Amino acid sequence: MQQSEAALGTAKLGKLMLKFAIPCVLSLLVSALYNIVDQIFIGNSELGDLGNAATGAVFPVFVIAQAFAWWFGDGCAAYLNIRQGRNDADRAHRALGTGITLTVAASALLLVVFYPLRRPALLLFGASENSIGYAVEYFNIILGFFPVFMASNMINSLVRADGNPAWAMASMLSGAIVNIVLDATFIFALRLGMAGAAWATGIGQAVSFAVCLYYLLRRTKTFKLRAKSFVPDLREFGNAARLGISSFITQFTIVIIATVGNIMLKKYGGASVYGEDIPIAIMAVESKVFTVVINLIVGIVLGCQPIIGYNVGAKNRARVKRLYLYILLCTLVIGAVATLVFELAPLAVVGMFGAPKFSDPELYNEFAVKLFRIFLMLVVFNGVVKMSSIFFQAAGKPVRAAVASCVRDILCFLPLALVLPLRLGIDGILWAAPISDAAAFAVAVAFTITYFARLSRGKSAAQASERAVDSLAQALEFSPSTDAERADGAGVIITISREHGSGGKRIGQIVAERLGVPFYYKEMIAVAAHESGLDKEFISDVNADSPAVLRGLYMSAEAVSQAVTAQDKAIKSLADRGGCVLVGRAADYVLHERQNVLRVFVRADGEYKAQRVASTYGDSLDDAKKQVKRADAARAAYYKSVSGKAWGDPRNYDLVIDGAQGAERCADLIVEQANKFVGSHE
């Protein structure tokens, strides 16, 4: 186990949090500058509140673009990190190059779709007849910069994954500084209006892209891109895309919320004394301010993901709980301060974005106070929900993470924003937020309590570590004299993948006995636990039952990625010692580049498997059938996630046999094939 990894489980949490969280927080705050700078300069110019309303209508399109960029970028970054753990990061170049190519292609697609539809699209997203001219003027220019905007966001994720978060932050900071300088120049000095704001933002994005591109071409440490890397390889990229899908879903949720919110504000604002433009303008300001607050919270928990993942995997329960409490305390402090500001001085916040130029100042300020005091009333609850969701994701609990995130936005806010205005008018949209925050907070608290209750009921990390070391000793305790080839890593390695209930494990044991080589099953997990410091039971659970639809989200979790990497290293380590039989854990794929590997898949018909499981575990036949179905689905999903290939596809194996023939007969076939295999490779 590397010393830096060990420090995650032993160093003082306060120092670790500062080390890991500060760069992430600063990076996200710099990102927020892009969203907030234009708003401040526009609001303080002659464009005023209509200009702010116009940028509010453009905001959902930005998020759509970012959704694709983060999907491809975060997925490729997670894929690269997994490859780094397997010591073959350079093989990721096809997936990374394809990701960049598809990002550019997606930006071109957005250009083709949105340019001819820009006016109806912006009206849908909340622009009024008064602000549509400004919105179209801004959008016409900014849309042309989508390729560099999306590419810089995508590549930025790769830079962080390559181990250089400082460079990633520098790329964003350089673009933000250029944006600020050019906003002042174009809007105030040259009086270019909305076009000036758009050019300033676009050029800033181009600078960020240039910094990222330079790193990609000259500074990468763990991978190198070649010209052929950018030729789309969809099969290889599919492995990365599954790992980034959660980022895409999260961003599109924001699009849905922003779009519905703007539509309802426009509709009920037009029916109120405030009109269509004031609510949209104030909501645009609120979204930028809220981004700063939430980025502080998200930055802390995202930065702490490696600490969370390692300690969850190592079953350091007390340390995980203490880490959660530290992050929670930071969240509560940030949320409390923000709440005080929003409740006591909302006009001071809104005032930074300029006084209204086209609306009644009294109505503008009245709605601003109402929105900030009601809509952001429970911002601290919202922060806890966001924090808990990311924490559960890092801990390898995708269902909790997804539910905690969706309860607030999808299950509560959307229906409430549609229903409450029927009775409360525009105020109903505002009250939808705190009600949703409270409901989601209750769910997050319940999830947290049950999570830590189950964690505390488990066995101690020390006991698990002792078992792992004992198993490791047993796994490696064989005499080299029984297999002379084993000392230099020679001999046939047999990997056995099997359907649940097919008898594959027993077949493997018989094969190992007949060939006089070691048999590895649970021992692979023990080696992985010993080498990584992760808990044996946690690694064992990595490919256990979980919803297939969430498998990509699950595999992208920090703790799970560490477990997969540790498991792969253990398999390679055992294979390096020479001839053996390895059962399960996608060993055939992990060793796919080796020549001395015989890959076997054991299958059987459903009735045979169910009867065998029922007799083994004492289940009813119906329960056994369900168990077989769940287990096989989980194994197939896991194999697909780590390899990108179909589990059980005969093309991926050297030998596919029917376990219903009986363990002895199947072992005969494998031994016979192994002898032929050795002869053909001598």
PDB file of N, CA, C and O in Angstrom, residues 502-514 602 608 612 657-672:
ATOM      1  N   SER A 502     -24.323 -22.703 -11.441  1.00  0.00           N
ATOM      2  CA  SER A 502     -23.840 -23.613 -12.483  1.00  0.00           C
ATOM      3  C   SER A 502     -22.777 -24.579 -11.972  1.00  0.00           C
ATOM      4  O   SER A 502     -22.402 -25.519 -12.680  1.00  0.00           O
ATOM      5  N   GLY A 503     -22.263 -24.341 -10.763  1.00  0.00           N
ATOM      6  CA  GLY A 503     -21.239 -25.215 -10.199  1.00  0.00           C
ATOM      7  C   GLY A 503     -19.832 -24.827 -10.587  1.00  0.00           C
ATOM      8  O   GLY A 503     -18.900 -25.630 -10.416  1.00  0.00           O
ATOM      9  N   GLY A 504     -19.651 -23.622 -11.081  1.00  0.00           N
ATOM     10  CA  GLY A 504     -18.344 -23.190 -11.564  1.00  0.00           C
ATOM     11  C   GLY A 504     -17.254 -23.207 -10.511  1.00  0.00           C
ATOM     12  O   GLY A 504     -16.108 -23.564 -10.803  1.00  0.00           O
ATOM     13  N   LYS A 505     -17.586 -22.822  -9.283  1.00  0.00           N
ATOM     14  CA  LYS A 505     -16.567 -22.789  -8.228  1.00  0.00           C
ATOM     15  C   LYS A 505     -16.056 -24.195  -7.929  1.00  0.00           C
ATOM     16  O   LYS A 505     -14.842 -24.428  -7.825  1.00  0.00           O
ATOM     17  N   ARG A 506     -16.972 -25.174  -7.772  1.00  0.00           N
ATOM     18  CA  ARG A 506     -16.575 -26.552  -7.487  1.00  0.00           C
ATOM     19  C   ARG A 506     -15.762 -27.125  -8.641  1.00  0.00           C
ATOM     20  O   ARG A 506     -14.771 -27.842  -8.430  1.00  0.00           O
ATOM     21  N   ILE A 507     -16.150 -26.804  -9.854  1.00  0.00           N
ATOM     22  CA  ILE A 507     -15.400 -27.262 -11.028  1.00  0.00           C
ATOM     23  C   ILE A 507     -13.972 -26.731 -10.969  1.00  0.00           C
ATOM     24  O   ILE A 507     -13.003 -27.452 -11.234  1.00  0.00           O
ATOM     25  N   GLY A 508     -13.834 -25.469 -10.610  1.00  0.00           N
ATOM     26  CA  GLY A 508     -12.516 -24.865 -10.511  1.00  0.00           C
ATOM     27  C   GLY A 508     -11.647 -25.540  -9.466  1.00  0.00           C
ATOM     28  O   GLY A 508     -10.434 -25.723  -9.659  1.00  0.00           O
ATOM     29  N   GLN A 509     -12.251 -25.899  -8.337  1.00  0.00           N
ATOM     30  CA  GLN A 509     -11.498 -26.586  -7.282  1.00  0.00           C
ATOM     31  C   GLN A 509     -10.957 -27.930  -7.769  1.00  0.00           C
ATOM     32  O   GLN A 509      -9.802 -28.295  -7.508  1.00  0.00           O
ATOM     33  N   ILE A 510     -11.788 -28.669  -8.486  1.00  0.00           N
ATOM     34  CA  ILE A 510     -11.373 -29.983  -8.997  1.00  0.00           C
ATOM     35  C   ILE A 510     -10.247 -29.824 -10.019  1.00  0.00           C
ATOM     36  O   ILE A 510      -9.258 -30.576 -10.008  1.00  0.00           O
ATOM     37  N   VAL A 511     -10.387 -28.840 -10.897  1.00  0.00           N
ATOM     38  CA  VAL A 511      -9.351 -28.588 -11.906  1.00  0.00           C
ATOM     39  C   VAL A 511      -8.022 -28.277 -11.233  1.00  0.00           C
ATOM     40  O   VAL A 511      -6.960 -28.790 -11.622  1.00  0.00           O
ATOM     41  N   ALA A 512      -8.049 -27.419 -10.211  1.00  0.00           N
ATOM     42  CA  ALA A 512      -6.824 -27.047  -9.512  1.00  0.00           C
ATOM     43  C   ALA A 512      -6.173 -28.266  -8.854  1.00  0.00           C
ATOM     44  O   ALA A 512      -4.941 -28.430  -8.889  1.00  0.00           O
ATOM     45  N   GLU A 513      -6.991 -29.116  -8.263  1.00  0.00           N
ATOM     46  CA  GLU A 513      -6.466 -30.331  -7.621  1.00  0.00           C
ATOM     47  C   GLU A 513      -5.787 -31.244  -8.643  1.00  0.00           C
ATOM     48  O   GLU A 513      -4.704 -31.793  -8.400  1.00  0.00           O
ATOM     49  N   ARG A 514      -6.416 -31.417  -9.791  1.00  0.00           N
ATOM     50  CA  ARG A 514      -5.872 -32.321 -10.804  1.00  0.00           C
ATOM     51  C   ARG A 514      -4.594 -31.778 -11.436  1.00  0.00           C
ATOM     52  O   ARG A 514      -3.702 -32.553 -11.804  1.00  0.00           O
ATOM     53  N   VAL A 602     -18.698 -21.078 -17.494  1.00  0.00           N
ATOM     54  CA  VAL A 602     -19.571 -22.195 -17.129  1.00  0.00           C
ATOM     55  C   VAL A 602     -21.009 -21.696 -17.068  1.00  0.00           C
ATOM     56  O   VAL A 602     -21.317 -20.758 -16.321  1.00  0.00           O
ATOM     57  N   TYR A 608     -31.854 -26.063 -13.855  1.00  0.00           N
ATOM     58  CA  TYR A 608     -30.744 -26.732 -13.170  1.00  0.00           C
ATOM     59  C   TYR A 608     -30.131 -25.815 -12.117  1.00  0.00           C
ATOM     60  O   TYR A 608     -29.882 -26.233 -10.978  1.00  0.00           O
ATOM     61  N   ARG A 612     -30.195 -26.365  -8.004  1.00  0.00           N
ATOM     62  CA  ARG A 612     -28.927 -26.477  -7.292  1.00  0.00           C
ATOM     63  C   ARG A 612     -28.821 -25.433  -6.183  1.00  0.00           C
ATOM     64  O   ARG A 612     -28.369 -25.719  -5.079  1.00  0.00           O
ATOM     65  N   ILE A 657     -18.687 -24.218 -21.312  1.00  0.00           N
ATOM     66  CA  ILE A 657     -19.168 -25.559 -21.002  1.00  0.00           C
ATOM     67  C   ILE A 657     -20.475 -25.492 -20.221  1.00  0.00           C
ATOM     68  O   ILE A 657     -20.778 -24.480 -19.588  1.00  0.00           O
ATOM     69  N   ASP A 658     -21.210 -26.600 -20.268  1.00  0.00           N
ATOM     70  CA  ASP A 658     -22.492 -26.716 -19.571  1.00  0.00           C
ATOM     71  C   ASP A 658     -22.259 -27.386 -18.226  1.00  0.00           C
ATOM     72  O   ASP A 658     -21.871 -28.559 -18.148  1.00  0.00           O
ATOM     73  N   GLY A 659     -22.484 -26.649 -17.138  1.00  0.00           N
ATOM     74  CA  GLY A 659     -22.252 -27.178 -15.805  1.00  0.00           C
ATOM     75  C   GLY A 659     -23.156 -28.341 -15.451  1.00  0.00           C
ATOM     76  O   GLY A 659     -22.850 -29.110 -14.528  1.00  0.00           O
ATOM     77  N   ALA A 660     -24.264 -28.492 -16.178  1.00  0.00           N
ATOM     78  CA  ALA A 660     -25.197 -29.581 -15.882  1.00  0.00           C
ATOM     79  C   ALA A 660     -24.599 -30.949 -16.194  1.00  0.00           C
ATOM     80  O   ALA A 660     -25.149 -31.986 -15.792  1.00  0.00           O
ATOM     81  N   GLN A 661     -23.465 -31.005 -16.904  1.00  0.00           N
ATOM     82  CA  GLN A 661     -22.795 -32.276 -17.168  1.00  0.00           C
ATOM     83  C   GLN A 661     -22.211 -32.880 -15.887  1.00  0.00           C
ATOM     84  O   GLN A 661     -21.854 -34.059 -15.868  1.00  0.00           O
ATOM     85  N   GLY A 662     -22.082 -32.052 -14.856  1.00  0.00           N
ATOM     86  CA  GLY A 662     -21.481 -32.505 -13.615  1.00  0.00           C
ATOM     87  C   GLY A 662     -20.084 -31.962 -13.464  1.00  0.00           C
ATOM     88  O   GLY A 662     -19.371 -31.739 -14.460  1.00  0.00           O
ATOM     89  N   ALA A 663     -19.678 -31.733 -12.222  1.00  0.00           N
ATOM     90  CA  ALA A 663     -18.396 -31.096 -11.956  1.00  0.00           C
ATOM     91  C   ALA A 663     -17.225 -31.926 -12.469  1.00  0.00           C
ATOM     92  O   ALA A 663     -16.258 -31.384 -13.032  1.00  0.00           O
ATOM     93  N   GLU A 664     -17.273 -33.255 -12.301  1.00  0.00           N
ATOM     94  CA  GLU A 664     -16.162 -34.105 -12.715  1.00  0.00           C
ATOM     95  C   GLU A 664     -15.965 -34.069 -14.230  1.00  0.00           C
ATOM     96  O   GLU A 664     -14.846 -33.938 -14.724  1.00  0.00           O
ATOM     97  N   ARG A 665     -17.063 -34.205 -14.975  1.00  0.00           N
ATOM     98  CA  ARG A 665     -16.981 -34.198 -16.436  1.00  0.00           C
ATOM     99  C   ARG A 665     -16.491 -32.838 -16.939  1.00  0.00           C
ATOM    100  O   ARG A 665     -15.648 -32.767 -17.840  1.00  0.00           O
ATOM    101  N   CYS A 666     -16.999 -31.757 -16.349  1.00  0.00           N
ATOM    102  CA  CYS A 666     -16.569 -30.415 -16.755  1.00  0.00           C
ATOM    103  C   CYS A 666     -15.087 -30.211 -16.464  1.00  0.00           C
ATOM    104  O   CYS A 666     -14.352 -29.617 -17.269  1.00  0.00           O
ATOM    105  N   ALA A 667     -14.637 -30.720 -15.310  1.00  0.00           N
ATOM    106  CA  ALA A 667     -13.226 -30.601 -14.962  1.00  0.00           C
ATOM    107  C   ALA A 667     -12.366 -31.360 -15.969  1.00  0.00           C
ATOM    108  O   ALA A 667     -11.276 -30.898 -16.362  1.00  0.00           O
ATOM    109  N   ASP A 668     -12.847 -32.546 -16.397  1.00  0.00           N
ATOM    110  CA  ASP A 668     -12.118 -33.316 -17.412  1.00  0.00           C
ATOM    111  C   ASP A 668     -11.910 -32.486 -18.683  1.00  0.00           C
ATOM    112  O   ASP A 668     -10.817 -32.469 -19.264  1.00  0.00           O
ATOM    113  N   LEU A 669     -12.977 -31.834 -19.121  1.00  0.00           N
ATOM    114  CA  LEU A 669     -12.914 -31.036 -20.351  1.00  0.00           C
ATOM    115  C   LEU A 669     -11.919 -29.886 -20.219  1.00  0.00           C
ATOM    116  O   LEU A 669     -11.152 -29.592 -21.146  1.00  0.00           O
ATOM    117  N   ILE A 670     -11.934 -29.238 -19.051  1.00  0.00           N
ATOM    118  CA  ILE A 670     -11.038 -28.091 -18.852  1.00  0.00           C
ATOM    119  C   ILE A 670      -9.590 -28.549 -18.774  1.00  0.00           C
ATOM    120  O   ILE A 670      -8.691 -27.934 -19.374  1.00  0.00           O
ATOM    121  N   VAL A 671      -9.326 -29.652 -18.042  1.00  0.00           N
ATOM    122  CA  VAL A 671      -7.955 -30.166 -17.931  1.00  0.00           C
ATOM    123  C   VAL A 671      -7.439 -30.584 -19.304  1.00  0.00           C
ATOM    124  O   VAL A 671      -6.289 -30.308 -19.672  1.00  0.00           O
ATOM    125  N   GLU A 672      -8.302 -31.254 -20.076  1.00  0.00           N
ATOM    126  CA  GLU A 672      -7.915 -31.669 -21.426  1.00  0.00           C
ATOM    127  C   GLU A 672      -7.552 -30.449 -22.284  1.00  0.00           C
ATOM    128  O   GLU A 672      -6.542 -30.440 -22.994  1.00  0.00           O
TER     129      GLU A 672
END
